[in-house]
Coordinates of C-alpha atoms in Angstrom, one line a residue:
M1 CA 0.0 0.0 0.0
G2 CA 1.3 3.5 -0.8
G3 CA 1.4 6.4 1.6
I4 CA -1.6 8.5 2.5
T5 CA -1.6 11.6 0.3
Y6 CA -2.3 15.1 1.5
D7 CA -5.7 15.3 -0.2
D8 CA -6.6 11.9 1.1
L9 CA -6.0 12.9 4.7
L10 CA -7.4 16.4 4.4
N11 CA -10.7 15.2 3.0
A12 CA -10.9 12.0 5.1
T13 CA -14.0 11.2 7.2
P14 CA -12.4 9.2 10.1
H15 CA -15.8 8.3 11.6
Q16 CA -16.4 6.0 8.7
Y17 CA -13.3 4.1 9.7
K18 CA -14.6 3.7 13.2
S19 CA -17.8 2.3 11.7
T20 CA -15.6 -0.3 10.0
A21 CA -14.1 -1.4 13.4
D22 CA -17.7 -1.6 14.8
A23 CA -18.7 -3.8 11.9
W24 CA -15.9 -6.3 12.6
G25 CA -17.0 -6.2 16.3
K26 CA -20.6 -7.2 15.3
W27 CA -19.1 -10.0 13.2
R28 CA -17.2 -11.2 16.2
D29 CA -20.4 -11.1 18.3
A30 CA -22.2 -13.2 15.8
V31 CA -19.3 -15.8 15.8
D32 CA -19.4 -15.8 19.6
K33 CA -23.2 -16.5 19.5
H34 CA -22.5 -19.4 17.2
G35 CA -20.0 -20.7 19.6
G36 CA -22.6 -20.6 22.4
D37 CA -25.1 -22.4 20.2
L38 CA -22.6 -25.2 19.7
L39 CA -22.1 -25.6 23.4
T40 CA -25.9 -25.8 23.8
V41 CA -26.0 -28.6 21.2
N42 CA -23.2 -30.3 23.0
Q43 CA -25.1 -30.3 26.3
H44 CA -28.2 -31.6 24.5
V45 CA -26.1 -34.5 23.1
S46 CA -24.8 -35.3 26.5
G47 CA -28.3 -35.6 28.0
N48 CA -30.1 -37.3 25.2
W49 CA -27.8 -39.6 23.1
D50 CA -26.3 -42.9 23.9
S51 CA -22.6 -43.1 24.7
A52 CA -21.3 -44.3 21.3
A53 CA -23.2 -41.6 19.3
A54 CA -22.5 -39.0 21.9
S55 CA -18.7 -39.6 21.7
E56 CA -18.7 -39.1 18.0
A57 CA -20.9 -36.0 18.1
H58 CA -18.9 -34.5 21.0
A59 CA -15.7 -34.9 19.1
F60 CA -17.2 -33.3 16.0
I61 CA -18.8 -30.4 17.9
D62 CA -15.6 -29.8 19.9
A63 CA -13.6 -29.5 16.7
K64 CA -16.0 -27.0 15.3
H65 CA -16.1 -25.0 18.5
L66 CA -12.3 -24.7 18.5
K67 CA -12.4 -23.2 15.1
V68 CA -15.2 -20.8 16.2
Q69 CA -13.0 -19.8 19.1
E70 CA -10.0 -19.2 16.8
S71 CA -12.2 -17.1 14.4
S72 CA -13.5 -15.0 17.3
R73 CA -9.9 -14.4 18.5
V74 CA -8.8 -13.2 15.1
L75 CA -11.9 -11.0 14.7
A76 CA -11.3 -9.5 18.1
Q77 CA -7.7 -8.7 17.2
V78 CA -8.8 -7.1 13.9
E79 CA -11.4 -5.0 15.7
S80 CA -8.7 -3.8 18.2
T81 CA -6.2 -3.1 15.4
L82 CA -8.8 -1.1 13.5
T83 CA -9.9 0.9 16.5
T84 CA -6.3 1.9 17.4
A85 CA -5.3 2.6 13.8
Y86 CA -8.4 4.7 13.1
T87 CA -8.0 6.7 16.4
N88 CA -4.5 7.6 15.3
F89 CA -5.7 8.3 11.8
A90 CA -8.4 10.7 13.2
E91 CA -5.8 12.5 15.3
A92 CA -3.6 12.9 12.2
H93 CA -6.6 14.2 10.2
N94 CA -7.5 16.7 12.9
K95 CA -3.8 17.9 13.2
L96 CA -3.6 18.4 9.5
V97 CA -6.9 20.4 9.3
Q98 CA -5.9 22.6 12.2
T99 CA -2.4 23.2 10.7
V100 CA -3.9 24.2 7.3
Q101 CA -6.4 26.5 8.8
L102 CA -3.8 28.2 10.9
A103 CA -1.3 28.5 8.0
T104 CA -4.0 29.9 5.6
A105 CA -5.0 32.5 8.2
N106 CA -1.3 33.6 8.4
G107 CA -1.0 34.0 4.6
F108 CA 0.4 30.6 3.6
D109 CA -0.9 28.3 0.9
C110 CA -0.8 24.5 1.6
T111 CA -2.0 23.2 -1.8
G112 CA -0.9 19.6 -2.3
G113 CA 0.8 19.5 1.1
K114 CA 3.5 22.0 0.1
V115 CA 3.5 25.2 2.3
T116 CA 4.3 28.4 0.3
D117 CA 4.2 32.0 1.4
T118 CA 1.6 34.1 -0.5
R119 CA 2.6 37.4 1.0
P120 CA 5.2 39.7 -0.7
A121 CA 8.6 40.0 0.8
T122 CA 9.2 43.1 3.1
D123 CA 12.4 43.0 4.9
T124 CA 15.2 40.4 5.6
K125 CA 14.3 39.9 9.3
R126 CA 10.6 39.5 8.6
D127 CA 11.4 37.1 5.8
S128 CA 13.6 35.0 8.1
D129 CA 10.9 34.9 10.7
R130 CA 8.2 33.8 8.2
A131 CA 10.5 31.2 6.8
T132 CA 10.8 29.7 10.2
I133 CA 7.0 29.7 10.7
Q134 CA 6.6 28.2 7.2
Q135 CA 8.9 25.4 8.0
G136 CA 7.0 24.7 11.2
Y137 CA 3.8 24.3 9.3
Q138 CA 5.5 22.1 6.7
D139 CA 6.9 19.9 9.5
D140 CA 3.5 19.6 11.1
I141 CA 1.9 18.6 7.8
D142 CA 4.6 16.0 7.0
A143 CA 4.2 14.6 10.6
A144 CA 0.5 14.2 10.2
L145 CA 0.9 12.4 6.8
K146 CA 3.5 10.1 8.3
E147 CA 1.2 9.3 11.3
A148 CA -1.7 8.6 9.0
T149 CA 0.4 6.4 6.7
S150 CA 1.7 4.4 9.7
A151 CA -1.9 3.9 11.0
D152 CA -3.0 2.7 7.5
S153 CA -0.1 0.4 7.1
S154 CA -0.6 -1.1 10.6
V155 CA -4.0 -2.3 9.5
A156 CA -2.7 -3.9 6.3
T157 CA 0.1 -5.7 8.2
A158 CA -2.2 -6.9 11.0
L159 CA -4.8 -8.3 8.6
R160 CA -2.2 -10.1 6.4
D161 CA -0.7 -11.7 9.6
L162 CA -4.0 -12.6 11.1
M163 CA -5.7 -13.8 7.9
P164 CA -3.4 -15.2 5.3
G165 CA -4.8 -14.7 1.8
T166 CA -6.8 -11.6 2.6
D167 CA -6.7 -9.2 -0.3
L168 CA -6.1 -5.6 0.8
S169 CA -5.1 -4.2 -2.5
S170 CA -8.3 -3.8 -4.3
G171 CA -9.8 -1.0 -2.2
N172 CA -13.2 -2.5 -2.9
D173 CA -15.1 -5.1 -0.8
N174 CA -18.0 -5.3 -3.3
G175 CA -20.3 -5.4 -0.3
T176 CA -19.3 -8.9 0.7
G177 CA -17.9 -8.1 4.1
P178 CA -17.6 -5.4 6.7
G179 CA -14.6 -3.8 5.1
N180 CA -14.6 -0.1 4.1
G181 CA -12.1 0.5 1.2
H182 CA -9.6 -2.0 2.4
G183 CA -10.3 -5.1 0.3
T184 CA -12.4 -8.1 1.1
P185 CA -12.1 -9.4 4.7
L186 CA -11.4 -13.1 4.7
S187 CA -11.4 -13.2 0.9
A188 CA -9.6 -16.5 1.4
P189 CA -10.3 -18.5 4.5
V190 CA -7.6 -19.1 7.2
D191 CA -5.8 -22.2 6.0
Y192 CA -5.4 -24.6 8.8
A193 CA -4.0 -27.1 6.3
H194 CA -2.7 -30.2 8.0
S195 CA -1.5 -28.5 11.2
G196 CA -4.9 -29.1 12.9
S197 CA -7.2 -26.7 14.6
I198 CA -4.2 -25.3 16.4
P199 CA -0.8 -24.8 14.8
V200 CA 2.2 -27.0 15.8
P201 CA 4.1 -25.1 18.5
A202 CA 7.7 -24.2 17.8
N203 CA 8.9 -26.1 20.9
A204 CA 6.9 -29.3 20.2
S205 CA 10.1 -31.4 19.9
T206 CA 11.4 -30.3 23.4
L207 CA 8.2 -30.4 25.5
A208 CA 8.5 -33.9 27.0
P209 CA 10.0 -34.7 30.4
N210 CA 12.0 -37.7 29.1
P211 CA 13.2 -39.2 25.8
R212 CA 10.5 -41.9 25.6
A213 CA 7.6 -39.4 26.1
Q214 CA 9.2 -37.3 23.4
Q215 CA 9.3 -40.3 21.1
I216 CA 5.6 -40.7 21.5
I217 CA 5.0 -37.1 20.7
N218 CA 7.4 -36.9 17.8
W219 CA 5.8 -40.0 16.2
A220 CA 2.3 -38.6 16.6
L221 CA 3.3 -35.3 15.1
T222 CA 4.4 -37.1 11.9
K223 CA 0.7 -38.3 11.6
L224 CA -0.8 -34.8 11.5
G225 CA -3.1 -34.6 8.5
D226 CA -3.7 -38.4 8.3
P227 CA -7.5 -39.0 7.9
Y228 CA -9.6 -40.4 10.7
V229 CA -11.1 -43.8 9.9
W230 CA -13.0 -45.8 12.5
G231 CA -11.1 -48.8 13.7
A232 CA -7.9 -47.9 11.8
T233 CA -4.4 -48.2 13.4
G234 CA -2.3 -46.9 10.6
P235 CA 0.0 -46.6 8.9
D236 CA -1.6 -43.5 7.3
R237 CA -5.2 -43.5 8.9
F238 CA -6.3 -43.8 12.4
D239 CA -9.1 -43.6 14.9
C240 CA -8.5 -42.0 18.3
S241 CA -7.2 -45.0 20.2
G242 CA -5.5 -46.4 17.0
L243 CA -3.3 -43.3 17.1
T244 CA -2.5 -43.5 20.8
S245 CA -1.8 -47.2 20.8
Q246 CA 0.5 -46.9 17.7
A247 CA 2.3 -43.8 19.1
Y248 CA 3.2 -45.7 22.3
H249 CA 4.2 -48.8 20.3
A250 CA 6.6 -46.7 18.3
A251 CA 8.2 -45.7 21.6
G252 CA 8.5 -49.3 22.7
I253 CA 5.5 -49.4 25.0
D254 CA 2.6 -51.7 24.1
I255 CA -0.8 -50.5 25.4
P256 CA -4.4 -51.9 24.7
R257 CA -6.0 -51.1 21.4
T258 CA -9.2 -49.3 22.6
S259 CA -9.7 -46.2 24.8
D260 CA -11.8 -47.9 27.4
V261 CA -9.3 -50.7 28.1
Q262 CA -6.4 -48.1 28.0
W263 CA -8.3 -46.3 30.8
Q264 CA -8.9 -49.5 32.8
Q265 CA -5.3 -50.9 32.6
E266 CA -2.9 -47.9 32.5
P267 CA -1.7 -46.0 35.6
S268 CA -3.8 -42.9 36.2
V269 CA -2.5 -39.4 36.7
P270 CA -4.3 -36.7 38.7
A271 CA -5.6 -33.8 36.7
G272 CA -3.2 -30.9 36.8
H273 CA -0.2 -33.2 37.0
E274 CA -0.4 -34.5 33.4
Q275 CA 2.7 -34.3 31.3
P276 CA 3.5 -34.3 27.6
G277 CA 3.0 -37.8 26.2
D278 CA 0.3 -38.8 28.7
L279 CA -3.1 -40.1 27.6
V280 CA -6.1 -37.8 28.1
F281 CA -9.6 -39.3 28.1
F282 CA -13.1 -38.0 27.3
H283 CA -16.8 -39.1 27.2
M284 CA -17.3 -41.8 29.8
G285 CA -19.6 -44.6 28.5
N286 CA -20.8 -47.8 30.1
S287 CA -17.5 -49.6 29.5
G288 CA -15.2 -46.6 29.8
P289 CA -14.1 -43.5 27.9
G290 CA -15.1 -43.3 24.3
H291 CA -12.3 -40.9 23.2
V292 CA -8.6 -40.4 23.9
G293 CA -5.7 -38.2 22.8
I294 CA -2.1 -37.6 23.6
V295 CA -1.1 -34.6 25.8
L296 CA 1.2 -32.2 24.0
D297 CA 1.5 -29.1 26.2
P298 CA -0.2 -29.2 29.6
E299 CA 0.4 -25.5 30.1
K300 CA -1.5 -24.6 27.0
G301 CA -3.9 -27.5 27.3
T302 CA -3.1 -29.0 23.8
M303 CA -3.2 -32.6 22.6
I304 CA -2.6 -34.6 19.4
V305 CA -5.8 -36.4 18.5
A306 CA -7.7 -38.2 15.8
P307 CA -11.1 -36.5 16.4
H308 CA -13.9 -38.0 14.4
T309 CA -15.1 -39.3 11.0
G310 CA -14.6 -36.7 8.3
S311 CA -11.6 -35.1 10.1
Y312 CA -7.9 -35.8 10.4
V313 CA -5.1 -36.1 13.0
Q314 CA -4.6 -32.6 14.5
I315 CA -3.8 -30.5 17.5
Q316 CA -6.7 -29.5 19.7
N317 CA -7.3 -27.9 23.1
Y318 CA -8.3 -30.7 25.6
K319 CA -9.1 -28.3 28.5
T320 CA -12.2 -27.0 26.6
Q321 CA -13.5 -30.5 26.1
N322 CA -14.1 -31.6 29.7
P323 CA -11.5 -34.4 30.0
I324 CA -12.4 -37.1 32.5
G325 CA -8.8 -38.1 33.4
F326 CA -5.3 -38.9 32.4
A327 CA -3.0 -41.9 32.3
R328 CA 0.7 -42.5 31.9
P329 CA 1.6 -46.0 30.5
T330 CA 5.1 -47.2 31.2

């Protein structure tokens, strides 16, 4: 994006930019409401469905809810960025208007952002004084343009970082989103690709407390993006317990094939004391938990998991999914 021109800033209507920030805020509110509706559905499933169906539905809804939460987070950051940027833009606009008014009243012309003296020369001392005043006006105009350009650029940078693929160059949203002269918001969706609902953390290969636990995590990370298939144990498709059993097997630890027997036979770990590589269980049924994942980062509450039919191995937040317990096979 080029810099803001003198005429752009002088004739700007900053309140329109504030309206843009408010529009993104309304969008975020709508996303948050959708997230609340998903939680309501989850509660309905818990109370009315049998354990097998509930387990599958829970996993599906949890995955969708995580994406809703991520969308809400991005929208909130966009709204905050816009509000700050347009506040700075408005201050720059007001500064420019006041400078031009004052300069004009004192006999200077500011056309095109270049300050010139319209009064005839009189004497050397007066000319020197007016030259100093003229330079002061020029400095104020240049500073206002720089501030406005910085505010405008901060929006472009933030949106590109938060929403890869967003087009900010067209200056026309064609009425398809809450944008106002800054391209189409979310013209391409955020690409979660095969990194799961949560990106792989930079320290994923150093999180575990011991080499064997790290082997479990490292092996599971190589399966990100592999499709979920009920009953599958690899090598390139898995269900939830198929992934966990094979991850442990890769580290030289053999554990039962299914989540309920894993829960019954493996040593339990108190909540709050789980470590990377531990098993985390969900959705208690008649014979035991119907879902299981591998703890990745307890501090952030993340796990590696094969969620449900139609999905793939990915990273999710287990703390938002009401885990029923943890285990640490040895």
